[in-house]
GROMACS .gro file of C-alpha atoms in nm:
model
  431
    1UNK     CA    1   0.347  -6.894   3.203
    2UNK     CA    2   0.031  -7.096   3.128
    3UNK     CA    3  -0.001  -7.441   3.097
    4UNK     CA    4  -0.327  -7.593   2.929
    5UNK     CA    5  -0.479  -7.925   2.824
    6UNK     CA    6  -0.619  -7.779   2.456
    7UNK     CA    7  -1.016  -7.955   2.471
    8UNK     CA    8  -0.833  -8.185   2.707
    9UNK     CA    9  -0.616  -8.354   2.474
   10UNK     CA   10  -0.315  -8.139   2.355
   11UNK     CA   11  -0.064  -7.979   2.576
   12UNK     CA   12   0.042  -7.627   2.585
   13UNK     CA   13   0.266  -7.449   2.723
   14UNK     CA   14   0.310  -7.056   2.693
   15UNK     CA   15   0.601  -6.879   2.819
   16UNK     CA   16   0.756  -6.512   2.811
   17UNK     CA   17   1.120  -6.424   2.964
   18UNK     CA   18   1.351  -6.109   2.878
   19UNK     CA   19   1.613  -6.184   2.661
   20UNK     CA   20   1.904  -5.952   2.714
   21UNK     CA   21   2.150  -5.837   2.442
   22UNK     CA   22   2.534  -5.770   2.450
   23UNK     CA   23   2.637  -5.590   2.120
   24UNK     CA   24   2.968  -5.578   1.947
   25UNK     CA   25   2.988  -5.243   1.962
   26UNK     CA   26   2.783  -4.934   2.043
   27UNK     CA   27   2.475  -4.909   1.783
   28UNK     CA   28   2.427  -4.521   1.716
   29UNK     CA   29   2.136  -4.346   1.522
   30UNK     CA   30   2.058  -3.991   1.501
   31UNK     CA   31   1.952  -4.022   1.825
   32UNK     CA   32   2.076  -4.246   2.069
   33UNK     CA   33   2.371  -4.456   2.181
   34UNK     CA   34   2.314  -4.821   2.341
   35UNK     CA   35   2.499  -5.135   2.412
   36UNK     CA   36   2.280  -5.364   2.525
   37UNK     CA   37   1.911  -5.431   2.448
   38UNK     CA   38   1.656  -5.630   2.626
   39UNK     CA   39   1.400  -5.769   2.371
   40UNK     CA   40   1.115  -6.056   2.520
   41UNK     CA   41   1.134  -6.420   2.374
   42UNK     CA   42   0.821  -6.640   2.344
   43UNK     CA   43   0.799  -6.995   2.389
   44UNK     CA   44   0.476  -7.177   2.257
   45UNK     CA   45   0.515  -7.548   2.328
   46UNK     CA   46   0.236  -7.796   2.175
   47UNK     CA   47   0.330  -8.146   2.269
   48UNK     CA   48   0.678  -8.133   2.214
   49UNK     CA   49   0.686  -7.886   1.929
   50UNK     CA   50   0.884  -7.560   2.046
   51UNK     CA   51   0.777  -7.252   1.883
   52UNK     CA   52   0.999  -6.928   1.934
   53UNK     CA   53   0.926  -6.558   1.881
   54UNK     CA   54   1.158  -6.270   1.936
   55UNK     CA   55   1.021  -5.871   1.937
   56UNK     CA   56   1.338  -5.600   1.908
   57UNK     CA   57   1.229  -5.366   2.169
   58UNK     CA   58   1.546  -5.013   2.071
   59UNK     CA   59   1.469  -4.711   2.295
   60UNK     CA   60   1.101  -4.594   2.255
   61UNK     CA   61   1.068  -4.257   2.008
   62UNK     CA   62   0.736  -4.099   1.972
   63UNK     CA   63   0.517  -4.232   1.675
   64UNK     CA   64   0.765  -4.503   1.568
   65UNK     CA   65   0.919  -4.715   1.862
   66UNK     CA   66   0.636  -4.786   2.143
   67UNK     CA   67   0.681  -5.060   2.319
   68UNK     CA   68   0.940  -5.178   2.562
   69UNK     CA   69   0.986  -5.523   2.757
   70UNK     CA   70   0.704  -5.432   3.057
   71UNK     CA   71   0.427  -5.356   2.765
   72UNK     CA   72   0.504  -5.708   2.594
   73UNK     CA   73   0.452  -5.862   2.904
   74UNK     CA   74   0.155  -5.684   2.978
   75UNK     CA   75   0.005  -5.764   2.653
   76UNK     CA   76   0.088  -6.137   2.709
   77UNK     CA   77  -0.073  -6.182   3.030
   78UNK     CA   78  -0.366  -6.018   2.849
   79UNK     CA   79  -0.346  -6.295   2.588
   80UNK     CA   80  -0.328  -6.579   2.858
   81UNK     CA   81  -0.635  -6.425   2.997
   82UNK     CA   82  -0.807  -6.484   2.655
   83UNK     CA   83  -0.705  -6.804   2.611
   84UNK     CA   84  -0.804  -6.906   2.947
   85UNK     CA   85  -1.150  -6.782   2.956
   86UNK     CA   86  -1.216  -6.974   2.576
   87UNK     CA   87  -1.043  -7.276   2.672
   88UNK     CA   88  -1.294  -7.289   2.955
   89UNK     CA   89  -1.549  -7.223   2.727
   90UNK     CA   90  -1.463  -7.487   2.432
   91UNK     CA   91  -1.363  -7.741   2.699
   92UNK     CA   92  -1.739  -7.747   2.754
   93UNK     CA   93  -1.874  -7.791   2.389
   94UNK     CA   94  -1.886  -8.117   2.229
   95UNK     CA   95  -1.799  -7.984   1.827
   96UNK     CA   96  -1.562  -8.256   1.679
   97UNK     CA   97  -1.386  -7.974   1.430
   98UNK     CA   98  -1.223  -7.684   1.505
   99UNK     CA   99  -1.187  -7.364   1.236
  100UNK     CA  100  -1.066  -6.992   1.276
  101UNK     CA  101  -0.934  -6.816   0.948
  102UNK     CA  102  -0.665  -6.620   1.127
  103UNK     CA  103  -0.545  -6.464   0.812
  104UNK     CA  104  -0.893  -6.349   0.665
  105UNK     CA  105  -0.787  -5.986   0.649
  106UNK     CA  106  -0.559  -6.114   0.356
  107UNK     CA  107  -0.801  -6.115   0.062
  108UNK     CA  108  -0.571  -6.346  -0.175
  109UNK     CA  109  -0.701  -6.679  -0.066
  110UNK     CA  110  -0.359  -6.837  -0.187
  111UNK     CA  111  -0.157  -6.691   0.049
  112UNK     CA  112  -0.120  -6.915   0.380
  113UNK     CA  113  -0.382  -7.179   0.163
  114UNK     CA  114  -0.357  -7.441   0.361
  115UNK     CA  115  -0.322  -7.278   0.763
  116UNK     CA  116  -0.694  -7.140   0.641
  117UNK     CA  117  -0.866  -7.540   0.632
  118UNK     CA  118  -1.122  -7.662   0.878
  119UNK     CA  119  -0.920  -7.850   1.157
  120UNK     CA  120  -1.041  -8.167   1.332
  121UNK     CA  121  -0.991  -8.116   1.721
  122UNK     CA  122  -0.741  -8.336   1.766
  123UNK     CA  123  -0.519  -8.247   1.520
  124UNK     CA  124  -0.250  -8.050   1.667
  125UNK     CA  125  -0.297  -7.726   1.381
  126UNK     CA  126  -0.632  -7.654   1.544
  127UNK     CA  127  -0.449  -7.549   1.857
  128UNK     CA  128  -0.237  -7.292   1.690
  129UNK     CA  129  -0.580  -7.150   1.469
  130UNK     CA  130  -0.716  -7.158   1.854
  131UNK     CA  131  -0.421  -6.983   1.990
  132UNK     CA  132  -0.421  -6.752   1.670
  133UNK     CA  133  -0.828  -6.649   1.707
  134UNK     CA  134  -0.740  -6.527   2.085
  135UNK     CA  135  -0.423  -6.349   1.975
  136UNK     CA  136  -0.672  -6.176   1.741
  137UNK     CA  137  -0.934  -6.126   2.034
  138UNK     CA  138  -0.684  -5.978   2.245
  139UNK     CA  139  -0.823  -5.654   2.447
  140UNK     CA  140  -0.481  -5.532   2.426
  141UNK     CA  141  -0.475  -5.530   2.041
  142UNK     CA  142  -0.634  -5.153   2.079
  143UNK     CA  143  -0.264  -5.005   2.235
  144UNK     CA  144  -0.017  -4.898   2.046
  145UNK     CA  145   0.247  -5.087   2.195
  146UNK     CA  146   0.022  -5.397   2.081
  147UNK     CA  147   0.252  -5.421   1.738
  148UNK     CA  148   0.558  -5.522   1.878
  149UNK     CA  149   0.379  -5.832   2.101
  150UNK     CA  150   0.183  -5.940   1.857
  151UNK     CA  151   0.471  -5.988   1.601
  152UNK     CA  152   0.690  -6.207   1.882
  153UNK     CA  153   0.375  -6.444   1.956
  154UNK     CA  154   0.311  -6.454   1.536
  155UNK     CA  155   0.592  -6.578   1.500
  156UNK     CA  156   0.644  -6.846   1.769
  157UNK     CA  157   0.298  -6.959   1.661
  158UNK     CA  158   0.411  -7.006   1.259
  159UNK     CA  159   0.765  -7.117   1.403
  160UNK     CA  160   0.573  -7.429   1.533
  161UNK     CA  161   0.304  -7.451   1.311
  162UNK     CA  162   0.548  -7.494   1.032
  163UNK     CA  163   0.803  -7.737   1.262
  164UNK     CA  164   0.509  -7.943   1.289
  165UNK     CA  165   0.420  -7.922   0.899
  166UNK     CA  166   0.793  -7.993   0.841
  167UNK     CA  167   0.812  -7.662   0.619
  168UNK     CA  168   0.960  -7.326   0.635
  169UNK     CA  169   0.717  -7.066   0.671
  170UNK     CA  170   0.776  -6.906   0.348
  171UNK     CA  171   0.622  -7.221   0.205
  172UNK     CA  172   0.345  -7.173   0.466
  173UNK     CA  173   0.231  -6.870   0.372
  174UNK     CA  174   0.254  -6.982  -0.023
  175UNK     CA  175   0.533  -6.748  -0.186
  176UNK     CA  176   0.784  -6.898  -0.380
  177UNK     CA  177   1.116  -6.774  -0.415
  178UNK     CA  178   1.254  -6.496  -0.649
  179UNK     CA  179   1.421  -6.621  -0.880
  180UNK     CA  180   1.727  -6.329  -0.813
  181UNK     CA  181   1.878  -6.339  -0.519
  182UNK     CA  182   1.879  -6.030  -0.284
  183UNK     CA  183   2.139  -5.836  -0.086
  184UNK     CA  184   2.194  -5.834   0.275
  185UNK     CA  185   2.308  -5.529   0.398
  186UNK     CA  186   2.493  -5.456   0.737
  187UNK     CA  187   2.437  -5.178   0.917
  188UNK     CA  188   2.762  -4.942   1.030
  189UNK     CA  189   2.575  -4.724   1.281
  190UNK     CA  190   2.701  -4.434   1.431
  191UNK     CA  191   2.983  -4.534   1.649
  192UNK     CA  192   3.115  -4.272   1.962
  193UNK     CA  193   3.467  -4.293   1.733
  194UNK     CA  194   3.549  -4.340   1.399
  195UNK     CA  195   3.801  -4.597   1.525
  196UNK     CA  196   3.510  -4.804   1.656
  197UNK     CA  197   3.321  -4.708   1.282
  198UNK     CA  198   3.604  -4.893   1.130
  199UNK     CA  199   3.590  -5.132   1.354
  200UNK     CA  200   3.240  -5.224   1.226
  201UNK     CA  201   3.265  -5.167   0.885
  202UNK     CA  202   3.568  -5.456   0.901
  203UNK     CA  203   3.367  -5.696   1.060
  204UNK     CA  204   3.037  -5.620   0.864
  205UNK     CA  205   3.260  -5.631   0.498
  206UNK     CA  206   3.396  -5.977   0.527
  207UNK     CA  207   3.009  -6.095   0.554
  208UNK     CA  208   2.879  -5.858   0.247
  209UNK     CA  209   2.967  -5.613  -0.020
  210UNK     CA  210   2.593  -5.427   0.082
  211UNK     CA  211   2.643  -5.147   0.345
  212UNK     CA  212   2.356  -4.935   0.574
  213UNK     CA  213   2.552  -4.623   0.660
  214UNK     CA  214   2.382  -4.423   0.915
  215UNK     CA  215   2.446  -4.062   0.919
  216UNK     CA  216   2.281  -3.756   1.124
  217UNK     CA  217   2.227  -3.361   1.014
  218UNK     CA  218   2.652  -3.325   1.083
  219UNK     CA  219   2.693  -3.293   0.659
  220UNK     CA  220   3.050  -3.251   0.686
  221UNK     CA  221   3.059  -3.581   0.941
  222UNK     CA  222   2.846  -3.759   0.761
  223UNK     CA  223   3.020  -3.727   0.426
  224UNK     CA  224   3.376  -3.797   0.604
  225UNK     CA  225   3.235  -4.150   0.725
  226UNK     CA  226   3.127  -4.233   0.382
  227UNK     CA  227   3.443  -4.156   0.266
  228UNK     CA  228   3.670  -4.314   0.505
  229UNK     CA  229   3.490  -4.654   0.497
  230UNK     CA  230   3.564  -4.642   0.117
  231UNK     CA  231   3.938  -4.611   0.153
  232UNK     CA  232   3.924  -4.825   0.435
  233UNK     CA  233   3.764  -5.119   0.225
  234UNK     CA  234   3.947  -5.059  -0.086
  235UNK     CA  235   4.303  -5.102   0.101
  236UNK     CA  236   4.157  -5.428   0.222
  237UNK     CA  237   4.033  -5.526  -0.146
  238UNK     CA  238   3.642  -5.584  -0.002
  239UNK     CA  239   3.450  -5.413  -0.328
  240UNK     CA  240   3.178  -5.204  -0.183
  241UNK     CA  241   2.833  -5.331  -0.387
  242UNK     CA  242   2.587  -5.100  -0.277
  243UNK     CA  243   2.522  -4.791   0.001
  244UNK     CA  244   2.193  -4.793   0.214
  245UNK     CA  245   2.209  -4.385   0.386
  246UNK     CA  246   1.998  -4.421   0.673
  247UNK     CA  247   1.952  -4.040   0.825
  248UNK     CA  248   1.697  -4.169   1.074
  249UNK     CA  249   1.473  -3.887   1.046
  250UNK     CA  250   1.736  -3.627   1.124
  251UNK     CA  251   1.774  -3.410   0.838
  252UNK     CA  252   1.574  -3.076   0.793
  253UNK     CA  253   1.561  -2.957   0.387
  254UNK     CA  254   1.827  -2.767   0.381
  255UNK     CA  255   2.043  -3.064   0.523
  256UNK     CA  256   1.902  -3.282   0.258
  257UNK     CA  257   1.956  -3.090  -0.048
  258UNK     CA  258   2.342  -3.022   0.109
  259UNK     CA  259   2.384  -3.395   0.136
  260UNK     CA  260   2.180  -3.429  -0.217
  261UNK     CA  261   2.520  -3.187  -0.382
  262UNK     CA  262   2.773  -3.427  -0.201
  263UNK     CA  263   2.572  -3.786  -0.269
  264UNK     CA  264   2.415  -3.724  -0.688
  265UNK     CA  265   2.805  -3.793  -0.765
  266UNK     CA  266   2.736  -4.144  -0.603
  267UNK     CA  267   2.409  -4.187  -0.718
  268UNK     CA  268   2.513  -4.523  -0.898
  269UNK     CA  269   2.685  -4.642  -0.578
  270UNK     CA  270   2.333  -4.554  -0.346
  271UNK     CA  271   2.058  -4.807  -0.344
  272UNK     CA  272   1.830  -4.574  -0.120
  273UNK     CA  273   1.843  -4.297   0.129
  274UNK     CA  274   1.600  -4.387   0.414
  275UNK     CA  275   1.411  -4.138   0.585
  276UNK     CA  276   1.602  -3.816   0.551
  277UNK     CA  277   1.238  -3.614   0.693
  278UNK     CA  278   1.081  -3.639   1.028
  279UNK     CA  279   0.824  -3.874   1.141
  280UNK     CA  280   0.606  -3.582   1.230
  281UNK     CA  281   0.617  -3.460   0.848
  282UNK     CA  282   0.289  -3.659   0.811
  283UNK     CA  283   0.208  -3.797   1.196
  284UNK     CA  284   0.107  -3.610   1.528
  285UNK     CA  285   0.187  -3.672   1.848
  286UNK     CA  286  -0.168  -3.518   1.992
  287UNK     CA  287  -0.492  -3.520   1.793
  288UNK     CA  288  -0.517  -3.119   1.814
  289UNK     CA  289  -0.155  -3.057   1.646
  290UNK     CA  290  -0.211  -2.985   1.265
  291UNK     CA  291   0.028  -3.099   0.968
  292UNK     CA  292   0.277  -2.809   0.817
  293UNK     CA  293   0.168  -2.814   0.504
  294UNK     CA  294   0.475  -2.606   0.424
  295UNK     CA  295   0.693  -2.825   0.549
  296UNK     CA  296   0.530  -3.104   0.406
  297UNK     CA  297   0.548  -2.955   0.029
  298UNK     CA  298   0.895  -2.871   0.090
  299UNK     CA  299   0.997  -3.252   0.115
  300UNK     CA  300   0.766  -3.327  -0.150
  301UNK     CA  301   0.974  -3.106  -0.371
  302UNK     CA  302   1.282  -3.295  -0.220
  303UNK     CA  303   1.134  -3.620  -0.319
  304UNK     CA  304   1.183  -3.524  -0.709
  305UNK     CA  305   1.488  -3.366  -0.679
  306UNK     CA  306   1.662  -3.673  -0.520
  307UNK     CA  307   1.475  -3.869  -0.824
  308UNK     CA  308   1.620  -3.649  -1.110
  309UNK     CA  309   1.959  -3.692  -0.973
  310UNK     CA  310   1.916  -4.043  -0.949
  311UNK     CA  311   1.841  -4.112  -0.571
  312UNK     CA  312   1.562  -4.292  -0.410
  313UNK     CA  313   1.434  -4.222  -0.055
  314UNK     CA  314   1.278  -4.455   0.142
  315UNK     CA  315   1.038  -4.441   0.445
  316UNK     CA  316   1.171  -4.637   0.799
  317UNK     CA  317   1.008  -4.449   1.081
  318UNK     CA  318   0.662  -4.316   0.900
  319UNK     CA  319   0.580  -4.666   0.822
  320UNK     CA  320   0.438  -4.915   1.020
  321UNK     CA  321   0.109  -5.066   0.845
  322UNK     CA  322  -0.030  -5.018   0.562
  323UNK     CA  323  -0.251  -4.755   0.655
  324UNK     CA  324   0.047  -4.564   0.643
  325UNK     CA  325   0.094  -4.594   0.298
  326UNK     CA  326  -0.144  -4.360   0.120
  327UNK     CA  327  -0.003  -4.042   0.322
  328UNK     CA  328   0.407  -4.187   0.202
  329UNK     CA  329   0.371  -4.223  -0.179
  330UNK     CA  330   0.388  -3.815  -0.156
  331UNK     CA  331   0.744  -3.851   0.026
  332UNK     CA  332   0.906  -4.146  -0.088
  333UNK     CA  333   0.990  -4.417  -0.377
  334UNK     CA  334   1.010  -4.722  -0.142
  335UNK     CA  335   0.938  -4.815   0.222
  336UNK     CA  336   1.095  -5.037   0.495
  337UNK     CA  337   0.895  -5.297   0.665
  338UNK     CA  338   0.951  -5.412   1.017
  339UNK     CA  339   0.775  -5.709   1.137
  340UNK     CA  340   0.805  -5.513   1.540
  341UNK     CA  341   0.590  -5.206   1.390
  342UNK     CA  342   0.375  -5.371   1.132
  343UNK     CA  343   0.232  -5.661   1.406
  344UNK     CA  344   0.397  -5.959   1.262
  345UNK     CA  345   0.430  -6.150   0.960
  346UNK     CA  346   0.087  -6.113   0.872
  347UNK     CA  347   0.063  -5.768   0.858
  348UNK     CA  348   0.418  -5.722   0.743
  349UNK     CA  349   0.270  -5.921   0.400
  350UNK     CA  350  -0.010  -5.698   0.385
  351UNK     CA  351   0.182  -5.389   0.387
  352UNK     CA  352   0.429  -5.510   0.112
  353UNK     CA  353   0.135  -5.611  -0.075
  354UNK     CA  354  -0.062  -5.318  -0.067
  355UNK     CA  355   0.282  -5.089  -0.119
  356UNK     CA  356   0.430  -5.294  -0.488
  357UNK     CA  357   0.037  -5.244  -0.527
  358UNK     CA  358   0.086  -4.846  -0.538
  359UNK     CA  359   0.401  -4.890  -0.712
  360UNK     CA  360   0.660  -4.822  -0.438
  361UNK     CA  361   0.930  -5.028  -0.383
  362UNK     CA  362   1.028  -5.268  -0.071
  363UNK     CA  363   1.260  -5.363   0.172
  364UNK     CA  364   1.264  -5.542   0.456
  365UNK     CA  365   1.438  -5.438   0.799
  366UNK     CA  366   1.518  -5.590   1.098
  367UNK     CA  367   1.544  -5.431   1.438
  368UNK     CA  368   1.864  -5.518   1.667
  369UNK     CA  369   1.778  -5.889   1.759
  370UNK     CA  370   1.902  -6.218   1.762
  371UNK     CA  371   1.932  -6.493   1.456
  372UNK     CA  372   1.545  -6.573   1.523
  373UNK     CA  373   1.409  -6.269   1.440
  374UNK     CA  374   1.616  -6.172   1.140
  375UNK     CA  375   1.551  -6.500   1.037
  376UNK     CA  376   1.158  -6.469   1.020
  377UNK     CA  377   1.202  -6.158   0.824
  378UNK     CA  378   1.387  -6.358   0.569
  379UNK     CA  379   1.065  -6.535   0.502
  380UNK     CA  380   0.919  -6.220   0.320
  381UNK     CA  381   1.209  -6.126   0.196
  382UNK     CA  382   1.295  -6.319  -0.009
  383UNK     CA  383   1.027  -6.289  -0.230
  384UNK     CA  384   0.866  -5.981  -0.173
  385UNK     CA  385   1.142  -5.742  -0.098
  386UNK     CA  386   1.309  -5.548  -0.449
  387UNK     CA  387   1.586  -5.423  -0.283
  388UNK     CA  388   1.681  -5.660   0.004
  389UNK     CA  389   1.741  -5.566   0.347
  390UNK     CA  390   1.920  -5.499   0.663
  391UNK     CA  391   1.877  -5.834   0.809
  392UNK     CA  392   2.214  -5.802   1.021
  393UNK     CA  393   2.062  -5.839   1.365
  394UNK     CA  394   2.202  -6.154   1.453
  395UNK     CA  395   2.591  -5.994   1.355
  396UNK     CA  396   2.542  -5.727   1.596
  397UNK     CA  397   2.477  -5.892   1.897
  398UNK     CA  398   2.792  -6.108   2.021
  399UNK     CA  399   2.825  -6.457   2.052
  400UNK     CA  400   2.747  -6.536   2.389
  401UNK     CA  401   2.380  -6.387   2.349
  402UNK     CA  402   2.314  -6.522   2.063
  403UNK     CA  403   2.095  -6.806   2.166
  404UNK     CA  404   2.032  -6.949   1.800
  405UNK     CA  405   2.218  -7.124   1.551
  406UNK     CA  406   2.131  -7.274   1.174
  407UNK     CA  407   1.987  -6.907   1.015
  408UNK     CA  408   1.697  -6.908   0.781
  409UNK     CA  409   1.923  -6.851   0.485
  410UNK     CA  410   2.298  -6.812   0.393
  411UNK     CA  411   2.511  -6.568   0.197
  412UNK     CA  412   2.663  -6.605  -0.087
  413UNK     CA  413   2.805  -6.415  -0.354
  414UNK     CA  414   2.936  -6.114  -0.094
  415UNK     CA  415   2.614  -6.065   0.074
  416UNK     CA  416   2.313  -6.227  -0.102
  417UNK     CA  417   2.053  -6.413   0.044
  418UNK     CA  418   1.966  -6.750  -0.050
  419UNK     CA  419   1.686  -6.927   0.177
  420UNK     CA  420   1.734  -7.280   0.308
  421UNK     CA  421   1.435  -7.482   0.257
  422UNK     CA  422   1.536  -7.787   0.491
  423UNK     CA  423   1.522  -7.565   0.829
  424UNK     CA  424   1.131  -7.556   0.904
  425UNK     CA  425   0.941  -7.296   1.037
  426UNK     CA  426   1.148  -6.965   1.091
  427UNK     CA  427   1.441  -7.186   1.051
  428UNK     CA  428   1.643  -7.136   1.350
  429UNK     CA  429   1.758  -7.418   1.646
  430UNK     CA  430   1.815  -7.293   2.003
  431UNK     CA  431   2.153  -7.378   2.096
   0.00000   0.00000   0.00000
């Protein structure tokens, strides 16, 4: 914790705590099981504005996942290092205003118009362009695990920025809202038992019609789920609207074109199949491993095939920033941003940006969090993403850890999001 007088005037107050996770039931992917989660929580208190920021921290996986609760903190005490040694130094200077562009790397001068302004020094904004410049600054910015604890201080920072502006930070940042409405999907992971997959897909169904489905290389299993959630919802009269397949990079191309025979039959019924190839298709773990260029073509040649029967894939895992992008458009139609692996909301704009930009289409994803972080996601989603997204973090955690209340947005119309514009910054109280 750090507690400051900003040019001895404004209190601050800068906290970090682990925030621990009970889920409903067991998430599965392709390739792990867990209960529980521990994710870190920020707290960024200027006078008595409360700013929070959540980072989903799931198991760490090579190239995609790299951080867990130990690196945020280590980043953050990094960050209070920064902001100790230039509060010393500004404390010292005399200059009535007080300006840092912290979202100069986004060339469209309307987005976040008026966060960019010249502050005076006692306004309260120039502590959060102060507390933005050292985030920025940050030694720490040059580790890999720097993503993840840069988007949970982002977004406490905007969270209070925008309590204190009295808007929601989708007005902050200058997008207005699409004038369609789009889905929010819940995400029926890969249960131990298919009574506990049932389980889920009953809960999930009474929120939305929009369903992630995650399946591994197990065809016959995979196909089997798929099926049995149908019946299930169709006894219970809960029309399925659309089917997100999320193989989390476990499928090799002969399991794709096996589950491209059983899913073209569906194709009307699938929004997306996300990220049926593995993360090392285009990434290395070590600088002296090479691409397989084999490999590589072979899931080009997947791409079209999925397209001529009427099936998109989508990138998860392979993308993080938008330096990712030029390698993708090869592989996929689409890609899923994540504020954790993109560095915040910032960045998580950029990439969307820069991918409608090369003609791919987006979606926005949340990692296994609470109501806060889904919430922030909202912000870009709900006028940047085509297709929606999984924002279903705050449904799979259980009541008693779910320390927020009053979401970003509500559903209507089985499962899509509209955004509440009274609720200011990311939109969410702390219970």
């Amino acid at each position: 914790m750090l507690k400051f007088l900003f040019k001895n005037k404004i209190n601050v107050e800068l906290s970090i705590k682990q925030y621990k996770l009970n889920l409903r039931s067991p998430f599965g992917t392709a390739h792990s099981v867990t209960t529980t989660r521990t994710n870190a929580l920020i707290e960024i208190k200027v006078e008595d504005i409360r700013g929070f920021g959540e980072c989903g921290l799931p198991p760490k996986k090579p190239l995609c996942y790299l951080a867990d609760y130990n690196d945020i903190e280590t980043y953050f005490k990094s960050w209070i290092k920064e902001i100790d040694e230039k509060q010393k130094l500004l404390s010292q200077q005399q200059q009535q205003q007080y300006h840092y562009d912290a979202f100069n790397r986004i060339l469209n001068q309307d987005y976040f118009k008026e966060l960019r302004k010249e502050m005076n020094e006692d306004d309260q904004q120039s502590v959060y362009q102060f507390l933005f410049e050292c985030l920025d600054n940050c030694q720490e910015n040059v580790k890999d695990y720097s993503y993840a604890s840069r988007c949970a201080i982002e977004m406490a920072l905007l969270d209070g920025w925008g309590k204190f502006l009295k808007q929601p930070i989708y007005k902050l940042i200058n997008i207005p809202e699409s004038d369609s409405l789009k889905p929010f999907y819940y995400t029926i992971s890969m249960c131990p038992t298919m009574e506990e997959i049932m389980d889920s897909t009953d809960f999930g169904s009474k929120y939305t019609g929009y369903l992630k489905i995650k399946l591994d290389a197990d065809v016959e299993k995979g196909m089997k789920i798929i099926d049995s959630i149908q019946k299930r919802l169709l006894n219970k009269s809960r029309p399925i609207s659309k089917i997100s397949v999320d193989a989390n990079s476990s499928w090799t191309p002969t399991v794709a074109r096996k589950y491209l025979e059983k899913l073209s039959p569906m194709a009307d019924l699938i929004s997306m199949v996300e990220q049926p190839f593995p993360i090392e298709t285009l990434k290395t773990i070590s600088p002296d491993q090479k691409i397989d260029i084999q490999h590589l073509n072979e899931w080009i040649s997947i791409k079209k095939e999925y397209q001529d029967s009427g099936l998109l894939i989508f990138a998860d895992e392979s993308i993080c920033t938008e330096k990712d992008l030029d390698g993708l458009v090869q592989l996929v139609h689409g890609v899923n941003v994540k504020l954790e692996k993109a560095g915040g909301i910032r960045s998580g704009l950029s990439t969307l940006l820069k991918a409608k930009e090369m003609g791919l289409k987006t979606w926005i994803g949340s990692m296994v969090a609470s109501s806060l972080n889904v919430s922030a996601a909202a912000h870009l989603l709900c006028s940047l993403s085509d297709y929606g997204g999984d924002l279903d973090g705050g449904l799979l955690i259980d009541d008693v850890t779910q320390l927020f209340e009053n979401d970003a947005f509500q559903l209507l119309d089985n499962g899509l999001i509209k955004m509440n514009s009274n609720n200011f910054g990311v939109g969410v109280t702390l219970k």
